[in-house]
Amino acid sequence: MADTYALVTGSSGGLGAEIASCLVRLHGRNVIVSGRSEKRLAPVVERLTKENPAVKAVMIPADLSELDGAKALFAGIAARGLVVDELVNNAGASEPGSAHELDPHLVRSEMILDYVSPATLTMLFLAHLAENRLPGGRVIQILSMAARFHAMPNFAHYNSAKKAFDAYTKGVEYETRRAGIAVSFHRVYPGAISGTKLATSNITEKNKGIALSAAQVAQVIVAESRKGKRVIIPGFVNKLAYVAAPLTPQFITDRAFYKTYGKG
């Protein structure tokens, strides 16, 4: 449908903005960009409009670190009379630290952002498809290599939220397939992205060149999702990590993460 939109969360910069750009430039998609700050979203909309004047780029600010953020976002979509047939759950945060030192409010906000909100958006999107009688849809879930590790000391809240979202996505994918709902799910495990906190950690500093740029990762995600790839892992090193992470003994990864992201 020519007037449908792709909704990209966490798109005021970084990977989300690059995914929106790929959708606009390479596939002529109308897009809805969303993030907390209208001020930061405005330049993204301006950029997308210049990249492809034939498409529509709309911004709908929403704070997905709050419990009602997902509902507020879809309420904004309904208020504007927009129809969405593609959801890119990209919004997320990863602040390292120990449970006994981090601010509980920060941890709560990040776990909502990394799991509760994207899970809620997925449900709202499925309902939106049914309400608008769309023939099908696409869901791209930006997960993390963190979902593949047994545990991540000093990143316990992020690790557990991403593992939960990973499991949730697999379950919903099976449910929709068995129900005959024409929605394609694509799980993305991007690994470290240059310019992020994870990419500037000691691990990546010792292995410069491993982390891909947001633009490189976005191109892979958009291209492979169009090919029907259910699991998308940008970069050869990340593909190795995807296989190795769950096979590596936990005592080894525990020490590595604790040393890398801890203060001691």
PDB file of C-alpha atoms in Angstrom:
ATOM      1  CA  MET A   1       0.000   0.000   0.000  1.00  0.00           C
ATOM      2  CA  ALA A   2       1.455   3.329  -1.129  1.00  0.00           C
ATOM      3  CA  ASP A   3       0.219   5.271   1.886  1.00  0.00           C
ATOM      4  CA  THR A   4       1.459   2.922   4.596  1.00  0.00           C
ATOM      5  CA  TYR A   5       4.392   3.747   6.852  1.00  0.00           C
ATOM      6  CA  ALA A   6       7.337   2.063   8.496  1.00  0.00           C
ATOM      7  CA  LEU A   7       7.651   2.964  12.180  1.00  0.00           C
ATOM      8  CA  VAL A   8      11.240   3.160  13.440  1.00  0.00           C
ATOM      9  CA  THR A   9      11.711   3.704  17.161  1.00  0.00           C
ATOM     10  CA  GLY A  10      14.859   5.195  18.647  1.00  0.00           C
ATOM     11  CA  SER A  11      15.456   7.042  15.390  1.00  0.00           C
ATOM     12  CA  SER A  12      16.607  10.470  16.564  1.00  0.00           C
ATOM     13  CA  GLY A  13      20.140   9.345  15.650  1.00  0.00           C
ATOM     14  CA  GLY A  14      22.460   6.353  15.344  1.00  0.00           C
ATOM     15  CA  LEU A  15      21.175   3.044  14.016  1.00  0.00           C
ATOM     16  CA  GLY A  16      17.506   4.065  14.007  1.00  0.00           C
ATOM     17  CA  ALA A  17      18.125   7.122  11.840  1.00  0.00           C
ATOM     18  CA  GLU A  18      20.248   5.064   9.448  1.00  0.00           C
ATOM     19  CA  ILE A  19      17.563   2.384   9.129  1.00  0.00           C
ATOM     20  CA  ALA A  20      14.996   5.075   8.349  1.00  0.00           C
ATOM     21  CA  SER A  21      17.379   6.509   5.761  1.00  0.00           C
ATOM     22  CA  CYS A  22      17.811   3.135   4.049  1.00  0.00           C
ATOM     23  CA  LEU A  23      14.054   2.615   3.935  1.00  0.00           C
ATOM     24  CA  VAL A  24      13.537   6.057   2.405  1.00  0.00           C
ATOM     25  CA  ARG A  25      16.433   6.022  -0.069  1.00  0.00           C
ATOM     26  CA  LEU A  26      16.468   2.415  -1.197  1.00  0.00           C
ATOM     27  CA  HIS A  27      12.841   1.370  -0.899  1.00  0.00           C
ATOM     28  CA  GLY A  28      10.825   4.570  -1.164  1.00  0.00           C
ATOM     29  CA  ARG A  29       9.063   3.958   2.134  1.00  0.00           C
ATOM     30  CA  ASN A  30       7.109   6.526   4.081  1.00  0.00           C
ATOM     31  CA  VAL A  31       8.503   6.553   7.608  1.00  0.00           C
ATOM     32  CA  ILE A  32       7.546   7.537  11.117  1.00  0.00           C
ATOM     33  CA  VAL A  33      10.557   8.400  13.246  1.00  0.00           C
ATOM     34  CA  SER A  34      10.192   8.358  16.996  1.00  0.00           C
ATOM     35  CA  GLY A  35      12.300   9.254  19.992  1.00  0.00           C
ATOM     36  CA  ARG A  36      12.094  11.242  23.213  1.00  0.00           C
ATOM     37  CA  SER A  37      13.212  14.588  21.813  1.00  0.00           C
ATOM     38  CA  GLU A  38      11.293  16.467  19.147  1.00  0.00           C
ATOM     39  CA  LYS A  39      14.319  18.744  18.804  1.00  0.00           C
ATOM     40  CA  ARG A  40      16.539  15.791  17.847  1.00  0.00           C
ATOM     41  CA  LEU A  41      13.913  14.236  15.562  1.00  0.00           C
ATOM     42  CA  ALA A  42      13.418  17.388  13.476  1.00  0.00           C
ATOM     43  CA  PRO A  43      16.824  17.221  11.689  1.00  0.00           C
ATOM     44  CA  VAL A  44      16.231  13.533  10.941  1.00  0.00           C
ATOM     45  CA  VAL A  45      12.920  14.340   9.236  1.00  0.00           C
ATOM     46  CA  GLU A  46      14.642  17.116   7.286  1.00  0.00           C
ATOM     47  CA  ARG A  47      17.397  14.722   6.199  1.00  0.00           C
ATOM     48  CA  LEU A  48      14.948  12.021   5.090  1.00  0.00           C
ATOM     49  CA  THR A  49      12.863  14.496   3.110  1.00  0.00           C
ATOM     50  CA  LYS A  50      15.969  15.665   1.258  1.00  0.00           C
ATOM     51  CA  GLU A  51      17.097  12.103   0.569  1.00  0.00           C
ATOM     52  CA  ASN A  52      13.797  11.257  -1.087  1.00  0.00           C
ATOM     53  CA  PRO A  53      11.334  14.142  -1.622  1.00  0.00           C
ATOM     54  CA  ALA A  54       8.745  11.656  -2.940  1.00  0.00           C
ATOM     55  CA  VAL A  55       8.156  10.063   0.454  1.00  0.00           C
ATOM     56  CA  LYS A  56       6.553  11.300   3.650  1.00  0.00           C
ATOM     57  CA  ALA A  57       8.588  11.505   6.851  1.00  0.00           C
ATOM     58  CA  VAL A  58       6.672  12.111  10.063  1.00  0.00           C
ATOM     59  CA  MET A  59       7.957  12.469  13.609  1.00  0.00           C
ATOM     60  CA  ILE A  60       6.015  11.340  16.670  1.00  0.00           C
ATOM     61  CA  PRO A  61       7.906  11.895  19.933  1.00  0.00           C
ATOM     62  CA  ALA A  62       7.377   9.275  22.643  1.00  0.00           C
ATOM     63  CA  ASP A  63       9.248   8.227  25.770  1.00  0.00           C
ATOM     64  CA  LEU A  64       9.455   4.452  25.602  1.00  0.00           C
ATOM     65  CA  SER A  65      11.259   4.296  28.929  1.00  0.00           C
ATOM     66  CA  GLU A  66       7.874   4.953  30.544  1.00  0.00           C
ATOM     67  CA  LEU A  67       5.222   2.238  30.923  1.00  0.00           C
ATOM     68  CA  ASP A  68       2.642   4.159  28.882  1.00  0.00           C
ATOM     69  CA  GLY A  69       5.125   5.196  26.189  1.00  0.00           C
ATOM     70  CA  ALA A  70       4.170   2.504  23.674  1.00  0.00           C
ATOM     71  CA  LYS A  71       0.456   3.238  23.968  1.00  0.00           C
ATOM     72  CA  ALA A  72       1.130   6.963  23.631  1.00  0.00           C
ATOM     73  CA  LEU A  73       3.083   6.346  20.433  1.00  0.00           C
ATOM     74  CA  PHE A  74       0.304   4.338  18.800  1.00  0.00           C
ATOM     75  CA  ALA A  75      -2.241   6.890  20.019  1.00  0.00           C
ATOM     76  CA  GLY A  76      -0.213   9.510  18.143  1.00  0.00           C
ATOM     77  CA  ILE A  77      -0.271   7.344  15.029  1.00  0.00           C
ATOM     78  CA  ALA A  78      -4.055   6.928  15.264  1.00  0.00           C
ATOM     79  CA  ALA A  79      -4.592  10.647  15.889  1.00  0.00           C
ATOM     80  CA  ARG A  80      -2.781  11.445  12.629  1.00  0.00           C
ATOM     81  CA  GLY A  81      -4.722   8.806  10.693  1.00  0.00           C
ATOM     82  CA  LEU A  82      -1.548   6.953   9.693  1.00  0.00           C
ATOM     83  CA  VAL A  83      -1.356   3.269   8.803  1.00  0.00           C
ATOM     84  CA  VAL A  84       1.753   1.265   9.699  1.00  0.00           C
ATOM     85  CA  ASP A  85       2.692  -2.023   8.059  1.00  0.00           C
ATOM     86  CA  GLU A  86       6.299  -2.257   9.253  1.00  0.00           C
ATOM     87  CA  LEU A  87       7.649  -1.948  12.786  1.00  0.00           C
ATOM     88  CA  VAL A  88      11.334  -1.563  13.604  1.00  0.00           C
ATOM     89  CA  ASN A  89      11.816  -1.958  17.360  1.00  0.00           C
ATOM     90  CA  ASN A  90      15.172  -0.226  17.661  1.00  0.00           C
ATOM     91  CA  ALA A  91      14.904   1.925  20.811  1.00  0.00           C
ATOM     92  CA  GLY A  92      17.105   0.701  23.643  1.00  0.00           C
ATOM     93  CA  ALA A  93      19.705   1.664  26.225  1.00  0.00           C
ATOM     94  CA  SER A  94      22.688  -0.002  27.880  1.00  0.00           C
ATOM     95  CA  GLU A  95      24.214   1.699  30.911  1.00  0.00           C
ATOM     96  CA  PRO A  96      26.810  -0.592  32.556  1.00  0.00           C
ATOM     97  CA  GLY A  97      27.103  -0.916  36.305  1.00  0.00           C
ATOM     98  CA  SER A  98      26.592  -3.170  39.297  1.00  0.00           C
ATOM     99  CA  ALA A  99      23.145  -3.756  40.786  1.00  0.00           C
ATOM    100  CA  HIS A 100      24.278  -2.490  44.180  1.00  0.00           C
ATOM    101  CA  GLU A 101      25.538   0.790  42.682  1.00  0.00           C
ATOM    102  CA  LEU A 102      23.125   1.719  39.885  1.00  0.00           C
ATOM    103  CA  ASP A 103      20.120   3.965  40.426  1.00  0.00           C
ATOM    104  CA  PRO A 104      17.052   1.665  40.598  1.00  0.00           C
ATOM    105  CA  HIS A 105      15.020   4.214  38.612  1.00  0.00           C
ATOM    106  CA  LEU A 106      17.588   4.079  35.792  1.00  0.00           C
ATOM    107  CA  VAL A 107      17.516   0.279  35.743  1.00  0.00           C
ATOM    108  CA  ARG A 108      13.711   0.252  35.715  1.00  0.00           C
ATOM    109  CA  SER A 109      13.607   2.743  32.837  1.00  0.00           C
ATOM    110  CA  GLU A 110      16.131   0.779  30.790  1.00  0.00           C
ATOM    111  CA  MET A 111      14.339  -2.532  31.326  1.00  0.00           C
ATOM    112  CA  ILE A 112      11.074  -0.937  30.197  1.00  0.00           C
ATOM    113  CA  LEU A 113      12.854   0.519  27.173  1.00  0.00           C
ATOM    114  CA  ASP A 114      14.679  -2.718  26.300  1.00  0.00           C
ATOM    115  CA  TYR A 115      11.836  -5.166  26.871  1.00  0.00           C
ATOM    116  CA  VAL A 116       8.427  -3.953  28.063  1.00  0.00           C
ATOM    117  CA  SER A 117       7.932  -1.206  25.460  1.00  0.00           C
ATOM    118  CA  PRO A 118       9.078  -3.164  22.383  1.00  0.00           C
ATOM    119  CA  ALA A 119       6.972  -6.149  23.477  1.00  0.00           C
ATOM    120  CA  THR A 120       3.975  -3.846  23.924  1.00  0.00           C
ATOM    121  CA  LEU A 121       4.607  -2.188  20.562  1.00  0.00           C
ATOM    122  CA  THR A 122       4.668  -5.609  18.914  1.00  0.00           C
ATOM    123  CA  MET A 123       1.225  -6.417  20.339  1.00  0.00           C
ATOM    124  CA  LEU A 124      -0.166  -3.008  19.403  1.00  0.00           C
ATOM    125  CA  PHE A 125       1.232  -3.396  15.887  1.00  0.00           C
ATOM    126  CA  LEU A 126      -0.466  -6.784  15.409  1.00  0.00           C
ATOM    127  CA  ALA A 127      -3.758  -5.270  16.559  1.00  0.00           C
ATOM    128  CA  HIS A 128      -3.178  -2.295  14.231  1.00  0.00           C
ATOM    129  CA  LEU A 129      -2.729  -4.626  11.250  1.00  0.00           C
ATOM    130  CA  ALA A 130      -5.990  -6.404  12.039  1.00  0.00           C
ATOM    131  CA  GLU A 131      -7.928  -3.174  12.621  1.00  0.00           C
ATOM    132  CA  ASN A 132      -6.777  -1.761   9.280  1.00  0.00           C
ATOM    133  CA  ARG A 133      -7.265  -5.097   7.501  1.00  0.00           C
ATOM    134  CA  LEU A 134      -3.772  -5.037   6.069  1.00  0.00           C
ATOM    135  CA  PRO A 135      -2.735  -8.123   4.070  1.00  0.00           C
ATOM    136  CA  GLY A 136       0.555  -8.473   5.926  1.00  0.00           C
ATOM    137  CA  GLY A 137       3.286  -6.763   7.847  1.00  0.00           C
ATOM    138  CA  ARG A 138       6.913  -6.853   8.900  1.00  0.00           C
ATOM    139  CA  VAL A 139       8.511  -6.693  12.351  1.00  0.00           C
ATOM    140  CA  ILE A 140      12.243  -6.073  12.754  1.00  0.00           C
ATOM    141  CA  GLN A 141      13.390  -6.615  16.321  1.00  0.00           C
ATOM    142  CA  ILE A 142      16.767  -5.076  17.111  1.00  0.00           C
ATOM    143  CA  LEU A 143      18.058  -7.397  19.803  1.00  0.00           C
ATOM    144  CA  SER A 144      21.666  -7.657  20.934  1.00  0.00           C
ATOM    145  CA  MET A 145      24.503 -10.129  21.132  1.00  0.00           C
ATOM    146  CA  ALA A 146      23.911  -9.740  24.880  1.00  0.00           C
ATOM    147  CA  ALA A 147      20.899 -12.019  24.458  1.00  0.00           C
ATOM    148  CA  ARG A 148      23.255 -14.859  23.530  1.00  0.00           C
ATOM    149  CA  PHE A 149      25.384 -14.855  26.703  1.00  0.00           C
ATOM    150  CA  HIS A 150      24.485 -16.845  29.828  1.00  0.00           C
ATOM    151  CA  ALA A 151      24.979 -13.774  32.010  1.00  0.00           C
ATOM    152  CA  MET A 152      26.732 -10.404  31.897  1.00  0.00           C
ATOM    153  CA  PRO A 153      28.035  -9.112  35.237  1.00  0.00           C
ATOM    154  CA  ASN A 154      27.870  -5.306  35.383  1.00  0.00           C
ATOM    155  CA  PHE A 155      25.292  -5.485  32.580  1.00  0.00           C
ATOM    156  CA  ALA A 156      22.793  -7.791  34.295  1.00  0.00           C
ATOM    157  CA  HIS A 157      19.721  -5.631  33.654  1.00  0.00           C
ATOM    158  CA  TYR A 158      20.543  -5.169  29.952  1.00  0.00           C
ATOM    159  CA  ASN A 159      21.434  -8.830  29.444  1.00  0.00           C
ATOM    160  CA  SER A 160      18.253 -10.078  31.122  1.00  0.00           C
ATOM    161  CA  ALA A 161      15.987  -7.607  29.278  1.00  0.00           C
ATOM    162  CA  LYS A 162      17.423  -8.533  25.882  1.00  0.00           C
ATOM    163  CA  LYS A 163      17.199 -12.264  26.632  1.00  0.00           C
ATOM    164  CA  ALA A 164      13.563 -11.780  27.629  1.00  0.00           C
ATOM    165  CA  PHE A 165      12.803  -9.804  24.452  1.00  0.00           C
ATOM    166  CA  ASP A 166      14.558 -12.452  22.366  1.00  0.00           C
ATOM    167  CA  ALA A 167      12.447 -15.222  23.900  1.00  0.00           C
ATOM    168  CA  TYR A 168       9.296 -13.133  23.555  1.00  0.00           C
ATOM    169  CA  THR A 169       9.935 -12.537  19.861  1.00  0.00           C
ATOM    170  CA  LYS A 170      10.521 -16.225  19.151  1.00  0.00           C
ATOM    171  CA  GLY A 171       7.299 -17.123  20.933  1.00  0.00           C
ATOM    172  CA  VAL A 172       5.178 -14.511  19.152  1.00  0.00           C
ATOM    173  CA  GLU A 173       6.687 -15.428  15.800  1.00  0.00           C
ATOM    174  CA  TYR A 174       5.540 -19.027  16.304  1.00  0.00           C
ATOM    175  CA  GLU A 175       2.090 -17.943  17.518  1.00  0.00           C
ATOM    176  CA  THR A 176       1.428 -15.733  14.492  1.00  0.00           C
ATOM    177  CA  ARG A 177       2.693 -18.370  12.083  1.00  0.00           C
ATOM    178  CA  ARG A 178       0.395 -21.022  13.553  1.00  0.00           C
ATOM    179  CA  ALA A 179      -2.516 -18.567  13.505  1.00  0.00           C
ATOM    180  CA  GLY A 180      -1.946 -17.851   9.813  1.00  0.00           C
ATOM    181  CA  ILE A 181      -1.181 -14.174  10.391  1.00  0.00           C
ATOM    182  CA  ALA A 182       0.926 -12.843   7.507  1.00  0.00           C
ATOM    183  CA  VAL A 183       3.624 -11.095   9.515  1.00  0.00           C
ATOM    184  CA  SER A 184       7.323 -11.684   8.956  1.00  0.00           C
ATOM    185  CA  PHE A 185       9.597 -11.443  11.982  1.00  0.00           C
ATOM    186  CA  HIS A 186      13.294 -10.631  11.712  1.00  0.00           C
ATOM    187  CA  ARG A 187      15.581 -10.934  14.741  1.00  0.00           C
ATOM    188  CA  VAL A 188      18.718  -8.784  14.552  1.00  0.00           C
ATOM    189  CA  TYR A 189      21.864  -9.369  16.643  1.00  0.00           C
ATOM    190  CA  PRO A 190      24.071  -6.419  15.681  1.00  0.00           C
ATOM    191  CA  GLY A 191      26.941  -6.712  18.136  1.00  0.00           C
ATOM    192  CA  ALA A 192      28.903  -3.556  18.960  1.00  0.00           C
ATOM    193  CA  ILE A 193      28.261  -0.507  16.767  1.00  0.00           C
ATOM    194  CA  SER A 194      30.971   2.135  16.447  1.00  0.00           C
ATOM    195  CA  GLY A 195      30.279   5.246  18.469  1.00  0.00           C
ATOM    196  CA  THR A 196      28.291   3.473  21.193  1.00  0.00           C
ATOM    197  CA  LYS A 197      29.321   2.742  24.781  1.00  0.00           C
ATOM    198  CA  LEU A 198      29.792  -0.940  24.001  1.00  0.00           C
ATOM    199  CA  ALA A 199      31.995  -0.153  21.029  1.00  0.00           C
ATOM    200  CA  THR A 200      34.279   2.096  23.046  1.00  0.00           C
ATOM    201  CA  SER A 201      34.762  -0.499  25.776  1.00  0.00           C
ATOM    202  CA  ASN A 202      38.065  -2.230  26.460  1.00  0.00           C
ATOM    203  CA  ILE A 203      36.971  -5.227  24.393  1.00  0.00           C
ATOM    204  CA  THR A 204      36.655  -3.217  21.200  1.00  0.00           C
ATOM    205  CA  GLU A 205      39.620  -0.969  21.940  1.00  0.00           C
ATOM    206  CA  LYS A 206      41.793  -4.088  21.898  1.00  0.00           C
ATOM    207  CA  ASN A 207      40.228  -5.200  18.615  1.00  0.00           C
ATOM    208  CA  LYS A 208      39.845  -2.039  16.571  1.00  0.00           C
ATOM    209  CA  GLY A 209      37.905  -2.428  13.342  1.00  0.00           C
ATOM    210  CA  ILE A 210      35.512  -5.100  14.627  1.00  0.00           C
ATOM    211  CA  ALA A 211      32.627  -2.725  15.348  1.00  0.00           C
ATOM    212  CA  LEU A 212      30.644  -1.750  12.245  1.00  0.00           C
ATOM    213  CA  SER A 213      29.205   1.712  11.699  1.00  0.00           C
ATOM    214  CA  ALA A 214      25.501   2.365  12.170  1.00  0.00           C
ATOM    215  CA  ALA A 215      25.150   2.941   8.407  1.00  0.00           C
ATOM    216  CA  GLN A 216      26.771  -0.418   7.613  1.00  0.00           C
ATOM    217  CA  VAL A 217      24.574  -2.273  10.086  1.00  0.00           C
ATOM    218  CA  ALA A 218      21.431  -0.535   8.809  1.00  0.00           C
ATOM    219  CA  GLN A 219      22.153  -1.526   5.210  1.00  0.00           C
ATOM    220  CA  VAL A 220      22.533  -5.159   6.199  1.00  0.00           C
ATOM    221  CA  ILE A 221      19.333  -5.137   8.270  1.00  0.00           C
ATOM    222  CA  VAL A 222      17.177  -3.570   5.564  1.00  0.00           C
ATOM    223  CA  ALA A 223      18.624  -5.672   2.735  1.00  0.00           C
ATOM    224  CA  GLU A 224      18.429  -9.020   4.521  1.00  0.00           C
ATOM    225  CA  SER A 225      14.963  -8.414   5.938  1.00  0.00           C
ATOM    226  CA  ARG A 226      13.782  -7.870   2.344  1.00  0.00           C
ATOM    227  CA  LYS A 227      15.297 -11.224   1.445  1.00  0.00           C
ATOM    228  CA  GLY A 228      13.224 -12.891   4.152  1.00  0.00           C
ATOM    229  CA  LYS A 229      16.077 -13.618   6.566  1.00  0.00           C
ATOM    230  CA  ARG A 230      14.580 -14.433   9.964  1.00  0.00           C
ATOM    231  CA  VAL A 231      17.916 -14.099  11.798  1.00  0.00           C
ATOM    232  CA  ILE A 232      20.175 -11.222  10.793  1.00  0.00           C
ATOM    233  CA  ILE A 233      23.738 -10.917  12.102  1.00  0.00           C
ATOM    234  CA  PRO A 234      25.744  -8.072  10.532  1.00  0.00           C
ATOM    235  CA  GLY A 235      29.479  -8.778  10.187  1.00  0.00           C
ATOM    236  CA  PHE A 236      31.553 -11.959  10.092  1.00  0.00           C
ATOM    237  CA  VAL A 237      32.971 -11.524  13.603  1.00  0.00           C
ATOM    238  CA  ASN A 238      29.466 -11.089  14.991  1.00  0.00           C
ATOM    239  CA  LYS A 239      28.383 -14.296  13.280  1.00  0.00           C
ATOM    240  CA  LEU A 240      31.184 -16.125  15.076  1.00  0.00           C
ATOM    241  CA  ALA A 241      30.179 -14.506  18.374  1.00  0.00           C
ATOM    242  CA  TYR A 242      26.550 -15.519  17.859  1.00  0.00           C
ATOM    243  CA  VAL A 243      27.595 -19.172  17.729  1.00  0.00           C
ATOM    244  CA  ALA A 244      30.339 -18.996  20.354  1.00  0.00           C
ATOM    245  CA  ALA A 245      28.535 -16.965  23.061  1.00  0.00           C
ATOM    246  CA  PRO A 246      26.174 -19.676  24.372  1.00  0.00           C
ATOM    247  CA  LEU A 247      28.903 -22.319  24.077  1.00  0.00           C
ATOM    248  CA  THR A 248      31.522 -20.438  26.089  1.00  0.00           C
ATOM    249  CA  PRO A 249      31.654 -21.527  29.762  1.00  0.00           C
ATOM    250  CA  GLN A 250      29.967 -18.964  31.970  1.00  0.00           C
ATOM    251  CA  PHE A 251      32.914 -18.569  34.333  1.00  0.00           C
ATOM    252  CA  ILE A 252      34.965 -17.254  31.410  1.00  0.00           C
ATOM    253  CA  THR A 253      32.385 -14.730  30.198  1.00  0.00           C
ATOM    254  CA  ASP A 254      31.564 -13.691  33.788  1.00  0.00           C
ATOM    255  CA  ARG A 255      35.175 -12.687  34.396  1.00  0.00           C
ATOM    256  CA  ALA A 256      35.477 -10.961  31.035  1.00  0.00           C
ATOM    257  CA  PHE A 257      32.377  -8.809  31.448  1.00  0.00           C
ATOM    258  CA  TYR A 258      33.061  -8.031  35.102  1.00  0.00           C
ATOM    259  CA  LYS A 259      36.565  -6.837  34.284  1.00  0.00           C
ATOM    260  CA  THR A 260      35.576  -4.921  31.173  1.00  0.00           C
ATOM    261  CA  TYR A 261      32.577  -3.042  32.549  1.00  0.00           C
ATOM    262  CA  GLY A 262      33.449  -2.948  36.256  1.00  0.00           C
ATOM    263  CA  LYS A 263      35.409  -0.366  38.173  1.00  0.00           C
ATOM    264  CA  GLY A 264      37.907  -2.802  39.544  1.00  0.00           C
TER     265      GLY A 264
END
